[in-house]
Amino acid sequence: SPEDARRAVSASWQLISASPGLRSIAERWLALVDGGPALAVVSGMEESAVKAPAQLPSPHTMFAAPQTVGGGESKWAKDLEDSCRKSDVYSLYNDGLAAQVAKSWQFDYSALLVISCNAVWIGVDTDHNHAESLADADAIFKVVENLFCVFFTLELFIRFLAFSRKRDCLTNNWFVFDFCLVLSMIAETWVLPYATAGGDLGPIGLFRLLRLLRLTRMVRLMRAVPELVFLIKGMLIAARGVATTMFMLLCLLYIFGIVFVQQLGKSEFCEAGTVYRNGGCEDGEGNASPAPLREFFGSLGQSMLTLLVQGTLVDEAVSVLWVLRDGAFFMF
């Protein structure tokens, strides 16, 4: 219906309007294609001024009738609008100075740069900071940790001030995620080190592991590199097929493991120069060693491990092959 089309275009236009460059390109394209009706939809003119372009087929010939929900509005239009509202956080911002800063590309890329530096610094801190607490660490570690903590706190505070309705910040998953990380960072940098200064941290020492959560900030890099999102989605889609293949291989290992145990698990074969005695192989000097075939296929678990490591991964497979050749050629 025209109302559904209007809602869909308006929702898409909100995403485009977030970038001045995209908005300018879109306006020029709309003016060239069909300036009157198209610009009427995105600029919010009277619905009577909107008419469908003659060259486009009717929506009813292209798609099935849309599923409606309560109130008569189509489900796909409502889902599109809800998705746009949740993903476009800029639509929740006000027009103040904090919102202008939060919307700028300089702010976003500065945050990404500091996140990358913080990930590198965690590695440096792990190798060179051997103090139990930040209060006992060298000055360089104290300064850098406090700088990172100040930056991430200010970044979160600016984004919080940018919301028109402050409670809307709870609807943005990225903001909630960063808020939890900043809380743990403040507790680790400004609270625990000085609350337990000079004493044994005990179980609180485990709280140092929370600094590893800062590495999860690198997930935000995917917003700047969409190709990473495509790769992860592809891995998730392929996960079911890979898991099915692994299950099939495990079943094959289990089946053939049973076969090898039943055939070779009680074998008394010994290499040349030794004889089988008391469950092992002894040489002329009385030195005992395990029977070769029993060592590889004596139990189901050992048999499956041998088939996996030596048979599938081909790690030192020659030792098993020579034993099978000499002691059980029919299983070779």
CSV table of C-alpha atoms in Angstrom, one decimal:
chain,number,residue,atom,x,y,z
A,1,SER,CA,0.0,0.0,0.0
A,2,PRO,CA,1.2,3.6,-0.4
A,3,GLU,CA,1.4,3.9,3.4
A,4,ASP,CA,3.7,0.9,3.6
A,5,ALA,CA,5.9,2.2,0.9
A,6,ARG,CA,6.0,5.6,2.6
A,7,ARG,CA,7.1,4.0,5.9
A,8,ALA,CA,9.7,1.8,4.3
A,9,VAL,CA,11.3,4.7,2.3
A,10,SER,CA,11.2,7.0,5.4
A,11,ALA,CA,12.9,4.3,7.5
A,12,SER,CA,15.6,3.9,4.8
A,13,TRP,CA,16.0,7.6,4.5
A,14,GLN,CA,16.8,7.9,8.2
A,15,LEU,CA,19.9,5.7,7.7
A,16,ILE,CA,21.0,7.6,4.6
A,17,SER,CA,20.5,11.0,6.3
A,18,ALA,CA,23.0,10.0,9.0
A,19,SER,CA,25.8,10.7,6.5
A,20,PRO,CA,25.8,14.1,4.7
A,21,GLY,CA,27.6,12.6,1.7
A,22,LEU,CA,25.2,9.8,1.2
A,23,ARG,CA,22.2,12.2,1.6
A,24,SER,CA,23.6,14.5,-1.1
A,25,ILE,CA,24.2,11.6,-3.5
A,26,ALA,CA,20.7,10.2,-2.8
A,27,GLU,CA,19.0,13.6,-3.4
A,28,ARG,CA,20.8,14.0,-6.8
A,29,TRP,CA,19.8,10.5,-7.9
A,30,LEU,CA,16.2,10.9,-6.9
A,31,ALA,CA,16.0,14.2,-8.7
A,32,LEU,CA,17.4,12.6,-11.9
A,33,VAL,CA,15.1,9.5,-11.7
A,34,ASP,CA,11.8,10.9,-10.7
A,35,GLY,CA,12.2,14.1,-8.7
A,36,GLY,CA,8.6,14.9,-7.8
A,37,PRO,CA,7.2,11.6,-6.3
A,38,ALA,CA,10.5,10.4,-4.9
A,39,LEU,CA,11.4,13.6,-3.1
A,40,ALA,CA,7.8,13.9,-1.9
A,41,VAL,CA,8.1,10.7,0.0
A,42,VAL,CA,11.4,11.5,1.7
A,43,SER,CA,10.6,15.1,2.4
A,44,GLY,CA,7.2,14.2,4.1
A,45,MET,CA,4.8,15.9,1.6
A,46,GLU,CA,1.1,15.2,1.4
A,47,GLU,CA,0.3,11.6,0.5
A,48,SER,CA,-1.8,12.7,-2.4
A,49,ALA,CA,1.3,14.1,-4.1
A,50,VAL,CA,2.9,10.7,-4.1
A,51,LYS,CA,2.3,8.6,-7.2
A,52,ALA,CA,3.8,5.3,-8.2
A,53,PRO,CA,6.2,5.5,-11.2
A,54,ALA,CA,4.6,4.1,-14.3
A,55,GLN,CA,7.7,2.0,-15.3
A,56,LEU,CA,7.6,0.0,-12.1
A,57,PRO,CA,5.5,-3.1,-11.8
A,58,SER,CA,2.8,-3.3,-9.3
A,59,PRO,CA,4.0,-4.7,-5.9
A,60,HIS,CA,1.2,-7.3,-6.0
A,61,THR,CA,2.7,-8.8,-9.1
A,62,MET,CA,6.1,-9.1,-7.6
A,63,PHE,CA,5.4,-10.2,-4.0
A,64,ALA,CA,2.8,-12.1,-2.1
A,65,ALA,CA,0.3,-10.1,-0.1
A,66,PRO,CA,2.1,-8.8,3.0
A,67,GLN,CA,1.3,-10.4,6.3
A,68,THR,CA,-0.6,-7.9,8.5
A,69,VAL,CA,-0.5,-7.4,12.2
A,70,GLY,CA,-2.8,-5.6,14.6
A,71,GLY,CA,-4.0,-2.3,13.3
A,72,GLY,CA,-3.7,-3.3,9.6
A,73,GLU,CA,-0.1,-2.3,9.1
A,74,SER,CA,2.1,-4.9,7.2
A,75,LYS,CA,4.5,-6.9,9.2
A,76,TRP,CA,7.5,-6.3,7.0
A,77,ALA,CA,7.1,-2.6,7.2
A,78,LYS,CA,6.9,-2.7,11.0
A,79,ASP,CA,9.9,-5.0,11.2
A,80,LEU,CA,11.9,-2.7,8.9
A,81,GLU,CA,11.1,0.4,10.9
A,82,ASP,CA,11.9,-1.4,14.2
A,83,SER,CA,15.2,-2.6,12.8
A,84,CYS,CA,16.2,0.9,11.6
A,85,ARG,CA,15.2,2.4,14.9
A,86,LYS,CA,17.4,-0.1,16.8
A,87,SER,CA,20.4,0.1,14.5
A,88,ASP,CA,20.5,3.8,13.8
A,89,VAL,CA,21.5,5.2,17.2
A,90,TYR,CA,22.0,8.6,15.7
A,91,SER,CA,18.2,9.0,15.4
A,92,LEU,CA,18.1,8.9,19.2
A,93,TYR,CA,20.5,11.8,19.6
A,94,ASN,CA,19.6,15.4,20.2
A,95,ASP,CA,21.0,18.5,18.5
A,96,GLY,CA,23.4,19.5,21.2
A,97,LEU,CA,27.2,19.8,21.2
A,98,ALA,CA,27.7,16.3,22.6
A,99,ALA,CA,25.5,14.8,19.9
A,100,GLN,CA,27.5,16.6,17.2
A,101,VAL,CA,30.7,15.3,18.7
A,102,ALA,CA,29.3,11.7,18.9
A,103,LYS,CA,28.1,11.8,15.3
A,104,SER,CA,31.5,13.0,13.9
A,105,TRP,CA,33.7,10.5,12.1
A,106,GLN,CA,36.7,11.9,14.0
A,107,PHE,CA,35.1,10.7,17.2
A,108,ASP,CA,34.4,7.2,15.9
A,109,TYR,CA,37.9,6.7,14.4
A,110,SER,CA,39.6,8.1,17.5
A,111,ALA,CA,37.8,5.6,19.6
A,112,LEU,CA,38.8,2.8,17.3
A,113,LEU,CA,42.4,3.9,17.4
A,114,VAL,CA,42.5,4.0,21.2
A,115,ILE,CA,40.8,0.5,21.3
A,116,SER,CA,43.5,-0.9,19.1
A,117,CYS,CA,46.2,0.7,21.2
A,118,ASN,CA,44.6,-0.6,24.4
A,119,ALA,CA,44.6,-4.1,23.0
A,120,VAL,CA,48.4,-3.8,22.2
A,121,TRP,CA,49.0,-2.3,25.6
A,122,ILE,CA,47.4,-5.3,27.4
A,123,GLY,CA,50.0,-7.5,25.8
A,124,VAL,CA,52.8,-5.2,26.9
A,125,ASP,CA,51.4,-5.0,30.4
A,126,THR,CA,51.1,-8.8,30.5
A,127,ASP,CA,54.8,-9.3,29.7
A,128,HIS,CA,56.4,-6.5,31.7
A,129,ASN,CA,54.1,-5.6,34.6
A,130,HIS,CA,54.8,-8.2,37.3
A,131,ALA,CA,53.1,-6.2,40.2
A,132,GLU,CA,50.2,-7.8,41.9
A,133,SER,CA,48.2,-4.6,41.9
A,134,LEU,CA,48.3,-1.3,39.9
A,135,ALA,CA,49.1,0.5,43.1
A,136,ASP,CA,52.4,-1.4,43.3
A,137,ALA,CA,53.2,-1.1,39.6
A,138,ASP,CA,55.8,1.2,37.9
A,139,ALA,CA,54.8,4.8,37.1
A,140,ILE,CA,54.5,4.2,33.4
A,141,PHE,CA,51.9,1.5,33.9
A,142,LYS,CA,49.9,3.7,36.3
A,143,VAL,CA,49.9,6.6,33.9
A,144,VAL,CA,48.9,4.6,30.8
A,145,GLU,CA,46.2,2.7,32.6
A,146,ASN,CA,44.7,5.9,34.0
A,147,LEU,CA,44.8,7.6,30.5
A,148,PHE,CA,42.9,4.7,29.0
A,149,CYS,CA,40.4,4.7,31.8
A,150,VAL,CA,39.8,8.5,31.5
A,151,PHE,CA,39.4,8.3,27.7
A,152,PHE,CA,36.8,5.4,27.8
A,153,THR,CA,34.9,7.1,30.6
A,154,LEU,CA,34.7,10.4,28.7
A,155,GLU,CA,33.8,8.6,25.5
A,156,LEU,CA,30.9,6.9,27.2
A,157,PHE,CA,29.8,10.1,29.0
A,158,ILE,CA,29.7,12.0,25.7
A,159,ARG,CA,27.6,9.3,24.1
A,160,PHE,CA,25.3,9.4,27.1
A,161,LEU,CA,24.8,13.2,26.9
A,162,ALA,CA,24.0,12.8,23.2
A,163,PHE,CA,20.8,10.9,23.8
A,164,SER,CA,17.6,13.0,23.7
A,165,ARG,CA,16.0,10.8,26.2
A,166,LYS,CA,18.7,9.4,28.5
A,167,ARG,CA,16.8,6.1,29.1
A,168,ASP,CA,17.1,5.4,25.4
A,169,CYS,CA,20.7,4.5,26.0
A,170,LEU,CA,19.5,1.2,27.5
A,171,THR,CA,18.0,0.3,24.1
A,172,ASN,CA,21.4,0.5,22.3
A,173,ASN,CA,23.4,-2.7,22.7
A,174,TRP,CA,26.7,-1.1,22.0
A,175,PHE,CA,26.2,1.5,24.7
A,176,VAL,CA,25.2,-1.2,27.3
A,177,PHE,CA,28.2,-3.3,26.3
A,178,ASP,CA,30.7,-0.4,26.7
A,179,PHE,CA,29.0,0.7,29.9
A,180,CYS,CA,29.8,-2.8,31.5
A,181,LEU,CA,33.4,-2.7,30.3
A,182,VAL,CA,33.9,0.8,31.6
A,183,LEU,CA,32.5,-0.1,35.0
A,184,SER,CA,34.9,-3.1,35.3
A,185,MET,CA,37.8,-0.9,34.1
A,186,ILE,CA,37.0,1.8,36.7
A,187,ALA,CA,36.8,-0.8,39.5
A,188,GLU,CA,40.1,-2.3,38.4
A,189,THR,CA,42.0,0.9,37.9
A,190,TRP,CA,40.6,3.3,40.5
A,191,VAL,CA,38.9,1.2,43.2
A,192,LEU,CA,40.5,-2.2,43.9
A,193,PRO,CA,44.2,-1.2,43.6
A,194,TYR,CA,43.9,1.3,46.4
A,195,ALA,CA,41.3,-0.5,48.4
A,196,THR,CA,43.7,-3.4,48.8
A,197,ALA,CA,47.0,-1.6,48.6
A,198,GLY,CA,49.8,-3.3,50.5
A,199,GLY,CA,47.7,-6.4,51.2
A,200,ASP,CA,47.2,-9.8,49.8
A,201,LEU,CA,44.6,-9.6,47.0
A,202,GLY,CA,43.5,-13.2,47.6
A,203,PRO,CA,40.5,-14.1,45.5
A,204,ILE,CA,40.2,-10.5,44.4
A,205,GLY,CA,43.3,-11.1,42.4
A,206,LEU,CA,41.1,-12.9,40.0
A,207,PHE,CA,39.6,-9.6,39.1
A,208,ARG,CA,42.7,-8.8,37.1
A,209,LEU,CA,41.4,-11.3,34.6
A,210,LEU,CA,38.6,-8.8,33.8
A,211,ARG,CA,41.1,-6.7,31.9
A,212,LEU,CA,41.0,-9.4,29.2
A,213,LEU,CA,37.4,-8.3,28.7
A,214,ARG,CA,38.8,-5.1,27.2
A,215,LEU,CA,39.9,-7.2,24.2
A,216,THR,CA,36.2,-7.6,23.4
A,217,ARG,CA,36.2,-3.9,22.5
A,218,MET,CA,37.9,-5.0,19.3
A,219,VAL,CA,34.5,-6.3,18.2
A,220,ARG,CA,33.7,-2.7,17.5
A,221,LEU,CA,36.3,-2.7,14.8
A,222,MET,CA,33.9,-4.8,12.8
A,223,ARG,CA,31.7,-1.7,12.4
A,224,ALA,CA,34.6,-0.1,10.5
A,225,VAL,CA,35.5,-3.2,8.5
A,226,PRO,CA,32.2,-4.8,7.3
A,227,GLU,CA,34.1,-7.6,5.6
A,228,LEU,CA,34.8,-9.0,9.0
A,229,VAL,CA,31.1,-9.3,9.6
A,230,PHE,CA,30.6,-11.2,6.4
A,231,LEU,CA,33.4,-13.6,7.3
A,232,ILE,CA,31.9,-14.3,10.7
A,233,LYS,CA,28.4,-14.7,9.3
A,234,GLY,CA,29.8,-17.2,6.8
A,235,MET,CA,31.5,-19.1,9.5
A,236,LEU,CA,28.3,-19.3,11.5
A,237,ILE,CA,26.4,-20.5,8.5
A,238,ALA,CA,29.0,-23.2,7.8
A,239,ALA,CA,29.2,-24.2,11.4
A,240,ARG,CA,26.3,-26.7,11.1
A,241,GLY,CA,27.8,-28.4,8.1
A,242,VAL,CA,31.3,-28.6,9.8
A,243,ALA,CA,29.8,-30.0,13.0
A,244,THR,CA,27.9,-32.6,11.0
A,245,THR,CA,31.1,-33.6,9.2
A,246,MET,CA,33.0,-33.9,12.5
A,247,PHE,CA,30.3,-36.0,14.0
A,248,MET,CA,30.4,-38.4,10.9
A,249,LEU,CA,34.2,-38.7,11.3
A,250,LEU,CA,33.9,-39.4,15.0
A,251,CYS,CA,31.4,-42.2,14.2
A,252,LEU,CA,33.8,-43.7,11.7
A,253,LEU,CA,36.7,-43.5,14.2
A,254,TYR,CA,34.5,-45.2,16.8
A,255,ILE,CA,33.4,-48.0,14.4
A,256,PHE,CA,36.9,-48.8,13.1
A,257,GLY,CA,38.3,-48.4,16.6
A,258,ILE,CA,36.1,-51.3,17.7
A,259,VAL,CA,37.2,-53.3,14.7
A,260,PHE,CA,40.9,-52.8,15.4
A,261,VAL,CA,40.5,-53.6,19.2
A,262,GLN,CA,38.6,-56.8,18.5
A,263,GLN,CA,41.2,-58.0,15.9
A,264,LEU,CA,44.5,-56.7,17.4
A,265,GLY,CA,43.8,-55.9,21.0
A,266,LYS,CA,45.0,-59.2,22.3
A,267,SER,CA,47.7,-59.8,19.7
A,268,GLU,CA,50.9,-61.5,21.0
A,269,PHE,CA,53.0,-60.3,18.1
A,270,CYS,CA,56.5,-59.2,19.0
A,271,GLU,CA,59.3,-57.7,16.9
A,272,ALA,CA,62.3,-59.7,15.8
A,273,GLY,CA,64.6,-60.6,18.7
A,274,THR,CA,61.9,-60.6,21.3
A,275,VAL,CA,59.4,-63.1,22.6
A,276,TYR,CA,56.0,-62.6,24.1
A,277,ARG,CA,55.9,-63.3,27.8
A,278,ASN,CA,53.7,-62.1,30.7
A,279,GLY,CA,51.7,-59.7,28.5
A,280,GLY,CA,54.8,-58.1,26.9
A,281,CYS,CA,57.8,-58.6,24.8
A,282,GLU,CA,61.1,-59.6,26.3
A,283,ASP,CA,64.5,-59.7,24.7
A,284,GLY,CA,67.3,-62.1,25.6
A,285,GLU,CA,68.5,-60.0,28.5
A,286,GLY,CA,65.1,-60.0,30.2
A,287,ASN,CA,64.2,-56.4,29.2
A,288,ALA,CA,60.4,-56.1,28.8
A,289,SER,CA,58.5,-53.8,26.5
A,290,PRO,CA,54.8,-53.6,25.6
A,291,ALA,CA,53.5,-55.6,22.7
A,292,PRO,CA,53.5,-53.3,19.7
A,293,LEU,CA,49.9,-54.0,18.5
A,294,ARG,CA,48.6,-53.9,22.1
A,295,GLU,CA,50.3,-50.6,22.6
A,296,PHE,CA,48.5,-49.0,19.6
A,297,PHE,CA,45.2,-50.9,19.8
A,298,GLY,CA,44.9,-52.3,23.3
A,299,SER,CA,41.7,-50.3,24.2
A,300,LEU,CA,39.0,-48.5,22.4
A,301,GLY,CA,40.3,-45.0,23.4
A,302,GLN,CA,43.9,-45.9,22.4
A,303,SER,CA,42.7,-47.4,19.1
A,304,MET,CA,40.6,-44.2,18.3
A,305,LEU,CA,43.6,-42.0,19.2
A,306,THR,CA,45.9,-44.1,17.0
A,307,LEU,CA,43.5,-43.9,14.0
A,308,LEU,CA,43.1,-40.1,14.5
A,309,VAL,CA,46.8,-39.2,15.1
A,310,GLN,CA,48.6,-41.7,13.0
A,311,GLY,CA,45.9,-42.6,10.5
A,312,THR,CA,44.1,-39.3,9.9
A,313,LEU,CA,46.7,-36.6,10.8
A,314,VAL,CA,49.5,-38.9,9.5
A,315,ASP,CA,51.8,-38.0,12.5
A,316,GLU,CA,54.5,-40.7,12.7
A,317,ALA,CA,52.3,-43.1,10.7
A,318,VAL,CA,55.3,-45.1,9.6
A,319,SER,CA,55.8,-46.7,13.0
A,320,VAL,CA,52.2,-48.0,13.0
A,321,LEU,CA,52.3,-49.1,9.3
A,322,TRP,CA,55.5,-51.2,9.8
A,323,VAL,CA,54.0,-52.9,12.9
A,324,LEU,CA,50.8,-53.7,10.9
A,325,ARG,CA,52.8,-54.9,8.0
A,326,ASP,CA,54.8,-57.4,10.1
A,327,GLY,CA,52.2,-58.4,12.7
A,328,ALA,CA,48.8,-58.1,11.0
A,329,PHE,CA,49.2,-57.7,7.3
A,330,PHE,CA,45.5,-58.3,6.7
A,331,MET,CA,44.8,-55.1,8.6
A,332,PHE,CA,47.5,-53.2,6.7
